[in-house]
């Protein structure tokens, strides 16, 4: 899944001004899951010389000192990289890809920040001439086509046996205007199920605005404080709430929700999971997630190198902390490939005592038997 080239300019903004801040977050967060400047396996590597190595190292460290969310950690990373540089550890690196991988490993070794990474591109990276300029009409059209191709992150919606809903979300990285109609259709379809399973096992991140937009369907109309993001730049904090109004039909605040996770669940998908877990709105089933809670964006360093700089940190209103490094721990820990069956069975067993009549109980019993591979009651 390769994002449109026009997103490179948006993603390279380092100091968005309101009201563009909201749009930039959405675009940048999409590329958390799909790093724009990551070199594709079939893309040729580039040979680099000593001058380019120095320029890349100096540029990356400058970006981190200027913007990394924890200034002390930025200085510690610089000290560690400079020590390696003095020892000549980078002198023999002549591959652009290898330099990016080495710097990423060494920076993460100090920061333990999985969002922070250096990327190399064999193609020349675009330059943002005006960091406060929004996309033009052609770029907006390209973004729209991209969102349509990926159905705004909504991969699969269905009704499972026993009247349990299933929704797979592959990304939270789309502008809320692109998500609106798709979310309305998905949740309207799911409005009559008795329990809902939301699968973010293959979801690598996204915008806090889309996270709040989707979460709004799982609560009532009264706004709920989901998360806050603190930004080093401006020493400001942005709060994110559910919406009073949604298109389509809410699933609502009362029926059970299960969220499926894996080790690949990361960033915005972890926020979605953590928000629901701390609000006791969902039961989390699967593996502990990846552990990335620092939002930010890609910053161009040279014609062929960029660095993804975490510039903020999440602050949950309940725990006053976040899932950085530790991940979101599931309520029902199971291997991720077993999570769907486990959640489906848990939902059915919780629903059975509430069955309204014998036919309803028999429907649930048949679904449980089928999942267990045993013969259920006759229709």
Short mmCIF file of C-alpha atoms in Angstrom, two decimals:
data_model
loop_
_atom_site.label_atom_id
_atom_site.label_comp_id
_atom_site.label_asym_id
_atom_site.label_seq_id
_atom_site.Cartn_x
_atom_site.Cartn_y
_atom_site.Cartn_z
CA UNK A 1 0.00 0.00 0.00
CA UNK A 2 1.82 3.11 -1.21
CA UNK A 3 0.43 6.56 -0.36
CA UNK A 4 0.16 9.22 -3.05
CA UNK A 5 3.27 11.20 -3.82
CA UNK A 6 1.47 14.43 -2.94
CA UNK A 7 1.41 13.37 0.71
CA UNK A 8 5.18 13.78 0.90
CA UNK A 9 4.84 17.55 0.99
CA UNK A 10 2.12 17.44 3.64
CA UNK A 11 4.02 14.96 5.72
CA UNK A 12 7.17 17.06 5.69
CA UNK A 13 5.52 19.96 7.51
CA UNK A 14 7.20 20.50 10.86
CA UNK A 15 5.27 23.42 12.30
CA UNK A 16 1.66 23.35 11.14
CA UNK A 17 -0.44 26.30 12.22
CA UNK A 18 -4.12 26.00 13.18
CA UNK A 19 -6.49 25.27 11.56
CA UNK A 20 -4.19 23.14 9.42
CA UNK A 21 -2.97 21.27 12.49
CA UNK A 22 -5.90 18.86 12.37
CA UNK A 23 -5.38 18.00 8.71
CA UNK A 24 -1.64 17.53 9.05
CA UNK A 25 -2.07 15.14 11.98
CA UNK A 26 -4.39 12.98 9.93
CA UNK A 27 -2.05 12.81 6.97
CA UNK A 28 1.08 12.30 9.04
CA UNK A 29 -0.52 9.60 11.13
CA UNK A 30 -1.47 7.60 8.04
CA UNK A 31 2.16 7.44 7.15
CA UNK A 32 3.07 6.08 10.56
CA UNK A 33 1.63 2.84 9.29
CA UNK A 34 2.99 3.29 5.76
CA UNK A 35 6.31 5.15 6.02
CA UNK A 36 6.45 7.32 2.94
CA UNK A 37 10.17 7.25 2.44
CA UNK A 38 10.76 3.64 3.34
CA UNK A 39 12.68 1.95 0.57
CA UNK A 40 10.66 -0.72 -1.19
CA UNK A 41 12.39 -4.12 -1.50
CA UNK A 42 12.55 -3.82 -5.28
CA UNK A 43 13.81 -0.23 -5.26
CA UNK A 44 17.54 0.15 -6.00
CA UNK A 45 19.81 1.19 -3.17
CA UNK A 46 22.15 4.16 -3.55
CA UNK A 47 25.87 4.46 -2.94
CA UNK A 48 26.76 7.26 -0.55
CA UNK A 49 30.09 8.94 0.21
CA UNK A 50 31.64 10.42 3.35
CA UNK A 51 30.24 13.89 2.70
CA UNK A 52 26.67 12.59 2.40
CA UNK A 53 27.10 10.46 5.52
CA UNK A 54 28.18 13.50 7.52
CA UNK A 55 25.34 15.61 6.13
CA UNK A 56 22.77 12.96 7.02
CA UNK A 57 24.08 12.41 10.54
CA UNK A 58 24.32 16.15 11.22
CA UNK A 59 20.87 16.77 9.75
CA UNK A 60 19.15 13.99 11.67
CA UNK A 61 20.66 15.09 14.98
CA UNK A 62 19.70 18.71 14.34
CA UNK A 63 16.08 17.73 13.65
CA UNK A 64 15.95 15.71 16.86
CA UNK A 65 17.44 18.50 18.99
CA UNK A 66 14.93 20.94 17.56
CA UNK A 67 11.78 18.84 17.82
CA UNK A 68 12.06 15.52 19.69
CA UNK A 69 9.48 15.40 22.47
CA UNK A 70 12.07 14.88 25.22
CA UNK A 71 14.98 17.37 24.82
CA UNK A 72 17.22 15.50 27.27
CA UNK A 73 16.80 12.30 25.29
CA UNK A 74 17.64 14.16 22.08
CA UNK A 75 20.93 15.29 23.65
CA UNK A 76 21.64 11.74 24.85
CA UNK A 77 21.06 10.42 21.33
CA UNK A 78 23.41 13.02 19.89
CA UNK A 79 26.11 12.08 22.41
CA UNK A 80 25.79 8.38 21.53
CA UNK A 81 25.84 8.94 17.76
CA UNK A 82 28.80 11.33 17.95
CA UNK A 83 30.74 8.76 19.99
CA UNK A 84 30.09 6.12 17.32
CA UNK A 85 31.06 8.65 14.66
CA UNK A 86 34.39 9.36 16.39
CA UNK A 87 35.09 5.64 16.60
CA UNK A 88 34.60 5.41 12.84
CA UNK A 89 31.61 3.07 13.02
CA UNK A 90 29.92 4.72 10.05
CA UNK A 91 33.04 5.16 7.89
CA UNK A 92 32.62 1.95 5.94
CA UNK A 93 28.92 2.38 5.24
CA UNK A 94 28.44 3.12 1.54
CA UNK A 95 24.78 2.06 1.24
CA UNK A 96 22.00 4.56 1.81
CA UNK A 97 19.72 1.86 3.12
CA UNK A 98 22.38 0.55 5.51
CA UNK A 99 23.06 4.01 6.93
CA UNK A 100 19.34 4.59 7.57
CA UNK A 101 19.02 1.20 9.25
CA UNK A 102 22.12 1.74 11.39
CA UNK A 103 21.07 5.19 12.54
CA UNK A 104 17.56 3.96 13.32
CA UNK A 105 18.90 1.09 15.44
CA UNK A 106 21.36 3.32 17.30
CA UNK A 107 18.83 6.10 17.94
CA UNK A 108 16.21 3.63 19.13
CA UNK A 109 18.84 1.97 21.31
CA UNK A 110 19.02 5.19 23.33
CA UNK A 111 15.44 6.42 23.10
CA UNK A 112 13.65 3.05 22.90
CA UNK A 113 11.17 4.99 20.75
CA UNK A 114 9.76 2.79 17.97
CA UNK A 115 8.30 5.76 16.13
CA UNK A 116 11.73 7.33 15.68
CA UNK A 117 13.36 6.12 12.46
CA UNK A 118 15.58 7.28 9.64
CA UNK A 119 14.48 6.50 6.10
CA UNK A 120 16.34 6.43 2.81
CA UNK A 121 14.76 6.95 -0.61
CA UNK A 122 16.46 6.19 -3.90
CA UNK A 123 14.20 8.83 -5.42
CA UNK A 124 14.66 12.51 -4.62
CA UNK A 125 12.36 13.58 -1.80
CA UNK A 126 10.12 16.57 -2.52
CA UNK A 127 10.64 19.89 -0.77
CA UNK A 128 7.79 21.78 0.85
CA UNK A 129 8.09 25.32 -0.41
CA UNK A 130 5.49 26.60 2.03
CA UNK A 131 5.05 24.53 5.15
CA UNK A 132 1.72 26.25 5.90
CA UNK A 133 0.24 25.73 2.45
CA UNK A 134 -2.48 23.12 2.16
CA UNK A 135 -2.83 20.63 -0.69
CA UNK A 136 -3.93 21.96 -4.05
CA UNK A 137 -6.96 20.60 -5.91
CA UNK A 138 -4.96 17.92 -7.74
CA UNK A 139 -3.43 16.68 -4.48
CA UNK A 140 -6.82 16.62 -2.78
CA UNK A 141 -8.20 14.57 -5.67
CA UNK A 142 -5.30 12.14 -5.36
CA UNK A 143 -5.86 11.79 -1.61
CA UNK A 144 -9.54 11.15 -2.27
CA UNK A 145 -8.74 8.37 -4.76
CA UNK A 146 -6.32 6.83 -2.28
CA UNK A 147 -8.96 6.87 0.48
CA UNK A 148 -11.50 5.29 -1.86
CA UNK A 149 -9.10 2.52 -2.86
CA UNK A 150 -8.57 1.63 0.80
CA UNK A 151 -12.20 2.26 1.76
CA UNK A 152 -10.97 4.77 4.37
CA UNK A 153 -9.41 1.95 6.38
CA UNK A 154 -12.59 -0.13 6.74
CA UNK A 155 -11.45 -3.53 5.49
CA UNK A 156 -14.32 -5.88 6.37
CA UNK A 157 -17.75 -5.70 8.02
CA UNK A 158 -19.92 -8.74 8.62
CA UNK A 159 -22.38 -10.44 10.91
CA UNK A 160 -20.97 -13.59 12.53
CA UNK A 161 -23.02 -16.57 13.80
CA UNK A 162 -24.92 -15.82 16.99
CA UNK A 163 -25.61 -12.23 15.89
CA UNK A 164 -22.11 -10.98 16.70
CA UNK A 165 -20.76 -8.15 14.55
CA UNK A 166 -17.25 -8.03 13.13
CA UNK A 167 -15.40 -4.94 11.88
CA UNK A 168 -11.79 -4.98 10.66
CA UNK A 169 -10.06 -1.59 10.63
CA UNK A 170 -6.74 -1.56 8.76
CA UNK A 171 -5.89 2.11 9.36
CA UNK A 172 -7.01 5.18 11.29
CA UNK A 173 -5.02 7.39 8.95
CA UNK A 174 -7.68 9.10 6.87
CA UNK A 175 -9.23 12.52 6.98
CA UNK A 176 -12.53 12.49 8.84
CA UNK A 177 -14.37 13.75 5.76
CA UNK A 178 -13.28 10.61 3.88
CA UNK A 179 -14.31 8.36 6.77
CA UNK A 180 -17.74 9.80 7.45
CA UNK A 181 -19.90 7.98 4.89
CA UNK A 182 -18.03 4.67 5.23
CA UNK A 183 -18.27 4.69 9.03
CA UNK A 184 -21.98 5.55 8.83
CA UNK A 185 -22.64 2.61 6.52
CA UNK A 186 -20.56 0.18 8.58
CA UNK A 187 -22.09 1.03 11.94
CA UNK A 188 -25.61 1.21 10.57
CA UNK A 189 -25.13 -2.34 9.27
CA UNK A 190 -23.85 -3.37 12.73
CA UNK A 191 -26.53 -1.56 14.73
CA UNK A 192 -28.66 -4.68 15.35
CA UNK A 193 -25.92 -7.08 16.48
CA UNK A 194 -25.80 -8.10 20.14
CA UNK A 195 -22.01 -7.86 20.51
CA UNK A 196 -19.26 -6.34 18.38
CA UNK A 197 -15.70 -7.44 17.61
CA UNK A 198 -13.34 -4.78 16.24
CA UNK A 199 -10.16 -6.13 14.70
CA UNK A 200 -7.05 -3.90 14.73
CA UNK A 201 -4.50 -6.71 14.55
CA UNK A 202 -3.20 -5.39 11.21
CA UNK A 203 -3.63 -1.71 11.99
CA UNK A 204 -0.37 0.23 12.23
CA UNK A 205 -1.61 3.64 13.26
CA UNK A 206 -3.53 6.74 12.35
CA UNK A 207 -4.98 10.07 13.21
CA UNK A 208 -6.39 10.83 16.68
CA UNK A 209 -9.28 12.53 14.88
CA UNK A 210 -10.29 9.33 13.09
CA UNK A 211 -9.81 7.39 16.35
CA UNK A 212 -12.27 9.74 18.04
CA UNK A 213 -14.62 9.62 15.06
CA UNK A 214 -14.86 5.82 15.11
CA UNK A 215 -15.00 5.68 18.91
CA UNK A 216 -17.99 8.02 18.91
CA UNK A 217 -20.15 5.17 17.60
CA UNK A 218 -19.36 3.14 20.74
CA UNK A 219 -20.57 5.72 23.25
CA UNK A 220 -23.65 7.86 23.74
CA UNK A 221 -24.13 11.46 22.58
CA UNK A 222 -22.51 13.01 25.66
CA UNK A 223 -18.84 13.76 24.76
CA UNK A 224 -16.28 11.46 26.38
CA UNK A 225 -12.66 12.56 26.87
CA UNK A 226 -10.63 9.86 25.13
CA UNK A 227 -7.06 11.10 25.04
CA UNK A 228 -4.79 14.14 25.07
CA UNK A 229 -1.63 14.85 23.10
CA UNK A 230 1.10 17.03 24.55
CA UNK A 231 3.38 18.77 22.02
CA UNK A 232 6.86 20.01 22.83
CA UNK A 233 6.46 22.77 20.25
CA UNK A 234 4.39 25.52 21.83
CA UNK A 235 4.18 23.56 25.09
CA UNK A 236 0.54 22.85 24.26
CA UNK A 237 -1.92 20.02 24.83
CA UNK A 238 -4.73 18.97 22.47
CA UNK A 239 -7.72 17.09 23.90
CA UNK A 240 -9.79 14.57 21.94
CA UNK A 241 -13.44 13.77 22.67
CA UNK A 242 -16.19 11.67 21.16
CA UNK A 243 -18.78 13.56 19.12
CA UNK A 244 -22.31 14.52 20.11
CA UNK A 245 -23.56 13.66 16.64
CA UNK A 246 -22.61 10.95 14.16
CA UNK A 247 -23.81 9.99 10.72
CA UNK A 248 -25.74 6.74 10.55
CA UNK A 249 -26.61 4.74 13.67
CA UNK A 250 -24.57 4.46 16.86
CA UNK A 251 -23.74 1.03 18.19
CA UNK A 252 -24.15 2.72 21.55
CA UNK A 253 -22.62 2.60 25.03
CA UNK A 254 -24.26 -0.52 26.44
CA UNK A 255 -23.69 -3.54 24.20
CA UNK A 256 -20.38 -5.42 24.58
CA UNK A 257 -17.32 -4.63 22.49
CA UNK A 258 -14.22 -6.79 21.97
CA UNK A 259 -11.02 -5.44 20.38
CA UNK A 260 -8.53 -7.83 18.75
CA UNK A 261 -4.84 -6.92 19.00
CA UNK A 262 -1.46 -8.21 17.87
CA UNK A 263 2.18 -7.21 18.19
CA UNK A 264 1.68 -5.30 14.92
CA UNK A 265 -1.07 -3.14 16.43
CA UNK A 266 0.71 0.19 16.74
CA UNK A 267 0.41 3.93 17.40
CA UNK A 268 -3.11 5.25 16.68
CA UNK A 269 -4.51 1.71 16.77
CA UNK A 270 -3.01 1.36 20.24
CA UNK A 271 -4.60 4.63 21.26
CA UNK A 272 -7.99 3.33 20.12
CA UNK A 273 -7.47 0.15 22.14
CA UNK A 274 -6.10 1.88 25.23
CA UNK A 275 -8.86 4.50 25.23
CA UNK A 276 -11.56 1.82 25.23
CA UNK A 277 -9.77 -0.34 27.77
CA UNK A 278 -9.25 2.47 30.28
CA UNK A 279 -12.86 3.58 29.85
CA UNK A 280 -13.92 -0.04 30.44
CA UNK A 281 -15.79 0.10 27.16
CA UNK A 282 -14.14 -2.94 25.57
CA UNK A 283 -12.52 -6.25 26.38
CA UNK A 284 -9.12 -6.54 24.69
CA UNK A 285 -8.25 -9.95 23.24
CA UNK A 286 -4.94 -11.01 21.67
CA UNK A 287 -1.27 -10.07 22.00
CA UNK A 288 0.34 -7.11 23.74
CA UNK A 289 0.60 -4.28 21.21
CA UNK A 290 3.73 -2.64 19.76
CA UNK A 291 4.25 0.20 22.24
CA UNK A 292 4.31 3.49 20.32
CA UNK A 293 2.60 6.50 21.93
CA UNK A 294 4.58 9.45 20.54
CA UNK A 295 2.96 11.29 17.60
CA UNK A 296 5.01 13.34 15.19
CA UNK A 297 5.90 13.50 11.53
CA UNK A 298 8.49 12.93 8.86
CA UNK A 299 11.09 15.65 8.34
CA UNK A 300 13.24 15.92 5.23
CA UNK A 301 16.97 15.87 6.01
CA UNK A 302 18.60 15.69 2.55
CA UNK A 303 17.51 14.90 -0.99
CA UNK A 304 17.42 11.18 -0.12
CA UNK A 305 17.05 10.94 3.67
CA UNK A 306 14.33 11.84 6.14
CA UNK A 307 13.70 11.21 9.82
CA UNK A 308 10.42 10.50 11.54
CA UNK A 309 10.52 12.73 14.63
CA UNK A 310 8.20 12.06 17.59
CA UNK A 311 7.22 15.55 18.72
CA UNK A 312 4.56 14.77 21.31
CA UNK A 313 3.25 12.21 23.76
CA UNK A 314 -0.14 10.79 24.63
CA UNK A 315 -1.70 11.45 28.04
CA UNK A 316 -4.67 9.28 28.92
CA UNK A 317 -7.24 11.15 31.09
CA UNK A 318 -7.75 8.08 33.31
CA UNK A 319 -4.23 6.76 33.86
CA UNK A 320 -2.37 10.06 33.21
CA UNK A 321 0.16 8.03 31.22
CA UNK A 322 0.25 5.99 28.00
CA UNK A 323 1.37 2.74 26.38
CA UNK A 324 4.84 3.86 25.19
CA UNK A 325 7.35 0.96 25.23
CA UNK A 326 5.05 -1.36 27.22
CA UNK A 327 2.18 -1.67 24.72
CA UNK A 328 -1.45 -2.26 25.57
CA UNK A 329 -1.83 -5.48 27.53
CA UNK A 330 -4.91 -7.52 26.62
CA UNK A 331 -7.59 -8.48 29.12
CA UNK A 332 -7.67 -11.95 27.53
CA UNK A 333 -4.10 -12.75 26.39
CA UNK A 334 -3.99 -15.25 23.52
CA UNK A 335 -1.89 -15.58 20.35
CA UNK A 336 -3.18 -13.07 17.84
CA UNK A 337 -4.17 -15.75 15.32
CA UNK A 338 -6.52 -17.20 17.97
CA UNK A 339 -7.99 -13.87 19.01
CA UNK A 340 -11.05 -13.85 16.74
CA UNK A 341 -12.28 -17.28 17.80
CA UNK A 342 -11.55 -16.50 21.46
CA UNK A 343 -13.44 -13.21 21.33
CA UNK A 344 -16.35 -14.72 19.40
CA UNK A 345 -16.73 -17.51 21.98
CA UNK A 346 -16.43 -15.04 24.86
CA UNK A 347 -19.14 -12.87 23.33
CA UNK A 348 -21.50 -15.79 22.76
CA UNK A 349 -21.04 -17.16 26.27
CA UNK A 350 -21.70 -13.74 27.77
CA UNK A 351 -24.82 -13.34 25.62
CA UNK A 352 -26.36 -16.73 26.37
CA UNK A 353 -27.66 -15.95 29.90
CA UNK A 354 -29.37 -12.89 28.45
CA UNK A 355 -31.09 -14.78 25.62
CA UNK A 356 -34.68 -13.64 25.31
CA UNK A 357 -36.24 -17.02 24.45
CA UNK A 358 -35.48 -20.66 23.62
CA UNK A 359 -34.93 -19.97 19.91
CA UNK A 360 -32.39 -17.32 20.77
CA UNK A 361 -30.56 -19.69 23.15
CA UNK A 362 -30.51 -22.44 20.53
CA UNK A 363 -29.04 -20.01 17.97
CA UNK A 364 -26.25 -19.11 20.38
CA UNK A 365 -25.66 -22.76 21.33
CA UNK A 366 -25.32 -23.73 17.65
CA UNK A 367 -22.79 -20.98 17.11
CA UNK A 368 -20.76 -22.07 20.16
CA UNK A 369 -20.86 -25.70 19.04
CA UNK A 370 -19.72 -24.81 15.54
CA UNK A 371 -16.80 -22.81 16.87
CA UNK A 372 -15.83 -25.68 19.17
CA UNK A 373 -16.21 -28.24 16.40
CA UNK A 374 -18.92 -30.16 18.22
CA UNK A 375 -22.48 -31.03 17.27
CA UNK A 376 -24.89 -28.38 18.42
CA UNK A 377 -28.62 -28.54 19.13
CA UNK A 378 -30.88 -29.25 16.21
CA UNK A 379 -32.62 -26.28 14.54
#
